[in-house]
Amino acid sequence: MDTERGAACRLLVETTRRPFLPDMSEQVDHMSREFYPELDLDNKPLLYVTPNFPPVTTAEPHRDLSREGSSRNGAFTVDVKTVSGSKEEFAIKRLPLTTALAEVAMTQYVGTQGLAPFSVQALMITGKPSGSKDRLAWIMTQFNGKAVNFEGLAWREMSSENIKQHLMDALLALSALHKMHIAHKDAFMRNLIRLSGSDGDNSATRYIDFEYARSFRGYVEQVDRGEDILRAQGYINRSVQGDLRSLLIDAISVLVNQLNQSPADRWKLLEKCLGSYREVVSASENSPALKEAAVHAITTLRRDYT
């Protein structure tokens, strides 16, 4: 057991003080700024848990979830046995404390709309309390070994219709976040999963890893009130376009590798897929600011990729 993973497992087993992990979703900043949720910290290693998470008797590292170049570099799963005798596997990743707190808060926030596939079960904090930016934390979430990351899908074995359906599902997952006025800020396929047993069920394709995500709800409200419209709308446009561009970069890579199409034909297929995204964000109950951002983003991306 390596030092870092062993330390996380020991914290789970040996820590007797287990305050409940509070709901920090109301601390999310809605003007897309970095935010630092407040949490009661002291000198000792800390283990915050959800109310239904029982004490742990054994914890052993299991799978490596590392993804070089992302926040999941160094992530792993742990096999846990609790005092009740139950056994379960959880995912753990390490982040700087301030980043970890922001991800927990954002995960809780998007979870209010059912958009976080795995809830946070525990937050483990180590390091000296002299400065929170110097401390580290492990976030522990539920784990589903049957969930498939979009990067790991068997694209080469898919028909063009199957590829199209998966891309539509990905765009639907992104549209659900945008409808909530959340920009993922790292909306590549590596952060998309399809849950077990979800064939043909669009709702089971979800984004994960919200450490960079930001809420632009405050800008939408400014536009709706007629305040500072140009600046606010510009920020909404950039947020929506940035996420769509990230996802389309990966989608185009899939199409280039699997389908022998011209750029114009690739865009025709993507436009059909984008129809699912456009339909969600253009719903009558959504703000005109979001609808304008979607139109602006798709128009810009069509120009860039055809």
XYZ file of C-alpha atoms in Angstrom:
306
model
C 0.000 0.000 0.000
C 1.678 3.242 -1.071
C 2.028 6.112 1.388
C -0.686 8.385 0.012
C -3.345 5.738 -0.457
C -2.435 4.123 2.827
C -2.855 7.449 4.619
C -6.352 7.875 3.194
C -7.332 4.350 4.216
C -5.963 4.843 7.732
C -7.920 8.068 8.103
C -11.107 6.188 7.229
C -10.448 3.462 9.786
C -8.667 5.242 12.636
C -10.466 8.593 12.862
C -12.980 8.485 15.704
C -14.202 12.063 15.431
C -16.632 11.979 12.510
C -18.650 15.216 12.190
C -21.368 15.189 9.555
C -20.511 16.666 6.184
C -22.668 19.791 5.915
C -24.664 20.859 2.900
C -22.483 23.555 1.304
C -24.547 23.958 -1.861
C -25.806 27.377 -0.773
C -22.204 28.628 -0.723
C -21.824 28.225 -4.503
C -20.984 31.577 -6.082
C -23.373 32.448 -8.928
C -21.156 35.032 -10.637
C -18.733 32.390 -11.943
C -16.019 33.373 -9.475
C -13.780 31.039 -7.524
C -15.392 30.406 -4.184
C -14.149 28.971 -0.915
C -16.884 27.266 1.122
C -16.493 27.612 4.859
C -15.990 24.517 6.995
C -15.051 24.147 10.651
C -11.368 23.127 10.577
C -8.930 22.501 13.417
C -5.463 21.089 14.044
C -6.354 17.426 13.727
C -6.864 15.244 10.668
C -10.557 15.425 9.928
C -13.108 13.036 8.541
C -16.479 14.456 7.543
C -19.109 11.878 6.609
C -22.720 11.788 5.504
C -25.201 10.908 8.274
C -25.819 7.408 6.862
C -22.129 6.462 6.481
C -21.233 3.965 9.267
C -17.823 3.588 10.970
C -15.240 1.670 8.936
C -13.360 -1.395 10.235
C -11.127 -2.066 7.211
C -10.192 -0.100 4.080
C -7.938 -1.375 1.289
C -7.024 0.252 -2.047
C -8.492 -1.613 -5.001
C -8.482 -0.083 -8.511
C -6.384 2.621 -10.046
C -8.528 5.395 -11.567
C -5.628 7.625 -12.536
C -6.010 9.830 -15.575
C -2.833 11.700 -16.361
C -3.350 15.417 -16.918
C -6.610 15.612 -14.995
C -7.772 15.897 -11.410
C -8.180 12.122 -11.418
C -4.424 11.634 -11.750
C -3.718 9.522 -8.673
C -7.378 8.657 -8.010
C -8.229 5.152 -6.865
C -10.993 3.060 -5.365
C -11.068 1.589 -1.897
C -12.796 -1.528 -0.611
C -14.490 -0.665 2.671
C -15.950 -2.928 5.359
C -18.132 -1.240 7.968
C -19.039 -2.141 11.548
C -22.318 -3.560 10.279
C -20.392 -6.026 8.130
C -21.397 -4.450 4.828
C -18.813 -4.162 2.063
C -18.709 -1.453 -0.576
C -16.298 0.123 -3.042
C -15.792 3.905 -3.116
C -13.795 6.251 -5.339
C -11.237 8.607 -3.781
C -9.338 11.503 -5.320
C -6.998 14.029 -3.758
C -7.196 17.782 -4.279
C -5.972 20.943 -2.569
C -8.381 21.655 0.266
C -9.923 24.808 -1.216
C -10.535 23.030 -4.534
C -11.977 20.009 -2.766
C -14.413 22.153 -0.773
C -15.563 23.888 -3.952
C -16.096 20.538 -5.687
C -18.088 19.153 -2.764
C -20.308 22.254 -2.740
C -20.847 22.161 -6.510
C -21.512 18.413 -6.503
C -24.126 18.934 -3.807
C -25.602 21.829 -5.797
C -25.979 19.966 -9.104
C -27.182 16.971 -7.117
C -30.280 18.928 -6.131
C -31.418 18.472 -9.744
C -30.275 14.862 -9.975
C -27.296 15.739 -12.176
C -24.499 14.391 -9.934
C -24.319 10.624 -10.555
C -22.217 9.910 -7.458
C -22.810 11.719 -4.182
C -19.982 12.668 -1.828
C -19.855 10.242 1.091
C -16.830 11.542 2.969
C -14.255 14.320 3.000
C -10.861 13.632 4.590
C -8.549 16.520 5.433
C -4.864 16.431 6.397
C -2.063 18.933 6.889
C -1.412 21.870 9.156
C -4.203 24.369 9.736
C -1.998 27.445 9.335
C -3.328 28.007 5.818
C -6.143 26.138 4.101
C -4.453 26.549 0.719
C -1.570 24.403 1.977
C -3.790 21.563 3.136
C -4.914 18.555 1.125
C -8.186 16.682 1.084
C -9.542 13.435 -0.275
C -13.072 13.359 -1.635
C -14.763 9.973 -1.366
C -17.768 9.291 -3.581
C -19.971 6.387 -4.463
C -18.488 4.106 -7.115
C -20.187 2.081 -9.824
C -17.792 -0.321 -11.494
C -20.250 -0.834 -14.356
C -20.354 2.863 -15.267
C -18.529 3.462 -18.538
C -16.492 6.571 -19.202
C -17.159 8.002 -22.661
C -13.444 7.829 -23.430
C -13.669 4.079 -22.881
C -16.620 3.433 -25.189
C -16.033 1.007 -28.048
C -16.434 3.649 -30.729
C -14.761 1.506 -33.401
C -17.448 -1.143 -33.017
C -20.374 1.283 -33.298
C -22.545 2.034 -36.275
C -22.911 5.650 -37.362
C -26.398 5.713 -35.804
C -25.042 4.417 -32.501
C -22.297 7.039 -32.519
C -24.901 9.700 -33.244
C -27.045 8.525 -30.311
C -24.117 8.649 -27.893
C -23.198 12.153 -29.035
C -26.799 13.256 -28.585
C -26.781 11.792 -25.078
C -23.577 13.687 -24.286
C -25.092 16.947 -25.495
C -28.245 16.292 -23.484
C -26.113 15.850 -20.360
C -24.433 19.182 -21.088
C -27.736 20.918 -21.822
C -29.054 19.808 -18.428
C -26.148 21.594 -16.719
C -26.574 24.712 -18.859
C -30.301 24.784 -18.143
C -29.257 24.964 -14.487
C -26.852 27.802 -15.460
C -23.787 25.682 -14.689
C -20.715 25.743 -16.929
C -18.685 22.569 -16.401
C -15.454 24.226 -17.595
C -13.915 20.822 -18.430
C -16.668 19.367 -20.598
C -14.560 16.829 -22.496
C -15.683 13.221 -22.874
C -13.288 12.115 -20.138
C -15.766 13.664 -17.692
C -18.844 11.914 -19.096
C -20.150 8.543 -17.960
C -22.932 6.213 -19.025
C -24.449 4.380 -16.086
C -25.056 0.654 -15.990
C -28.212 -0.573 -17.662
C -28.808 2.743 -19.381
C -28.968 1.694 -23.031
C -31.508 3.924 -24.699
C -31.928 6.036 -21.562
C -30.598 9.532 -22.210
C -31.058 10.573 -18.587
C -28.368 8.120 -17.453
C -25.528 9.929 -19.227
C -23.993 12.324 -16.728
C -21.034 14.612 -16.174
C -18.653 14.011 -13.273
C -15.793 15.962 -11.650
C -17.107 19.433 -10.865
C -13.980 21.043 -9.392
C -13.811 23.630 -12.204
C -17.563 24.102 -12.632
C -19.032 27.564 -12.143
C -22.542 28.939 -11.875
C -23.425 31.824 -14.219
C -26.939 32.215 -12.786
C -26.148 35.712 -11.525
C -25.350 36.887 -15.067
C -28.595 35.381 -16.380
C -30.515 37.272 -13.691
C -28.723 40.497 -14.657
C -29.802 40.120 -18.279
C -33.349 39.276 -17.238
C -33.432 42.480 -15.170
C -31.922 44.531 -17.987
C -28.735 45.301 -16.012
C -25.303 45.479 -17.652
C -26.653 43.383 -20.502
C -23.672 43.437 -22.863
C -21.138 42.318 -20.270
C -23.432 39.745 -18.652
C -24.590 38.257 -21.958
C -20.992 38.116 -23.144
C -20.009 36.045 -20.137
C -22.938 33.660 -20.602
C -22.019 33.286 -24.278
C -18.403 32.441 -23.450
C -19.405 29.947 -20.760
C -21.815 28.063 -23.022
C -19.524 28.177 -26.045
C -16.507 26.980 -24.048
C -18.324 23.871 -22.854
C -19.779 23.089 -26.281
C -16.404 23.546 -27.944
C -14.720 21.144 -25.504
C -17.313 18.455 -26.154
C -17.328 18.991 -29.923
C -13.527 18.714 -30.068
C -13.852 15.166 -28.761
C -16.907 14.446 -30.908
C -15.079 15.537 -34.072
C -12.128 13.343 -33.095
C -14.472 10.356 -32.858
C -16.033 11.145 -36.236
C -12.675 11.662 -37.934
C -11.394 8.325 -36.669
C -14.532 6.275 -37.247
C -16.351 7.831 -40.203
C -14.758 8.894 -43.474
C -16.554 12.216 -43.881
C -15.765 15.669 -45.154
C -15.807 18.532 -42.606
C -19.140 19.669 -44.062
C -20.694 16.196 -43.683
C -19.328 15.894 -40.145
C -20.967 19.169 -39.246
C -24.300 18.019 -40.723
C -24.219 15.043 -38.383
C -23.204 17.244 -35.440
C -26.010 19.687 -36.234
C -28.491 16.818 -35.918
C -26.956 15.916 -32.560
C -27.009 19.544 -31.467
C -30.735 19.546 -32.065
C -31.193 17.707 -28.763
C -29.132 20.337 -26.965
C -30.931 23.211 -28.668
C -34.343 21.750 -27.827
C -33.575 21.648 -24.088
C -32.082 25.125 -23.758
C -34.706 26.687 -26.042
C -37.624 25.530 -23.890
C -40.093 28.319 -23.148
C -39.348 28.366 -19.417
C -35.652 29.124 -19.947
C -34.200 32.624 -19.902
C -33.780 34.418 -23.239
C -30.151 34.953 -22.189
C -29.489 31.200 -22.248
C -31.284 30.785 -25.558
C -29.218 33.584 -27.120
C -26.009 32.053 -25.781
C -26.871 28.696 -27.359
C -27.598 30.268 -30.763
C -24.414 32.339 -30.589
C -22.296 29.315 -29.621
C -23.648 27.019 -32.337
C -23.292 29.727 -35.000
C -19.683 30.393 -33.973
C -18.780 26.700 -33.845
C -20.391 26.051 -37.246
C -18.182 28.779 -38.712
C -15.079 27.376 -37.019
C -15.580 23.716 -37.963
C -16.886 23.854 -41.532
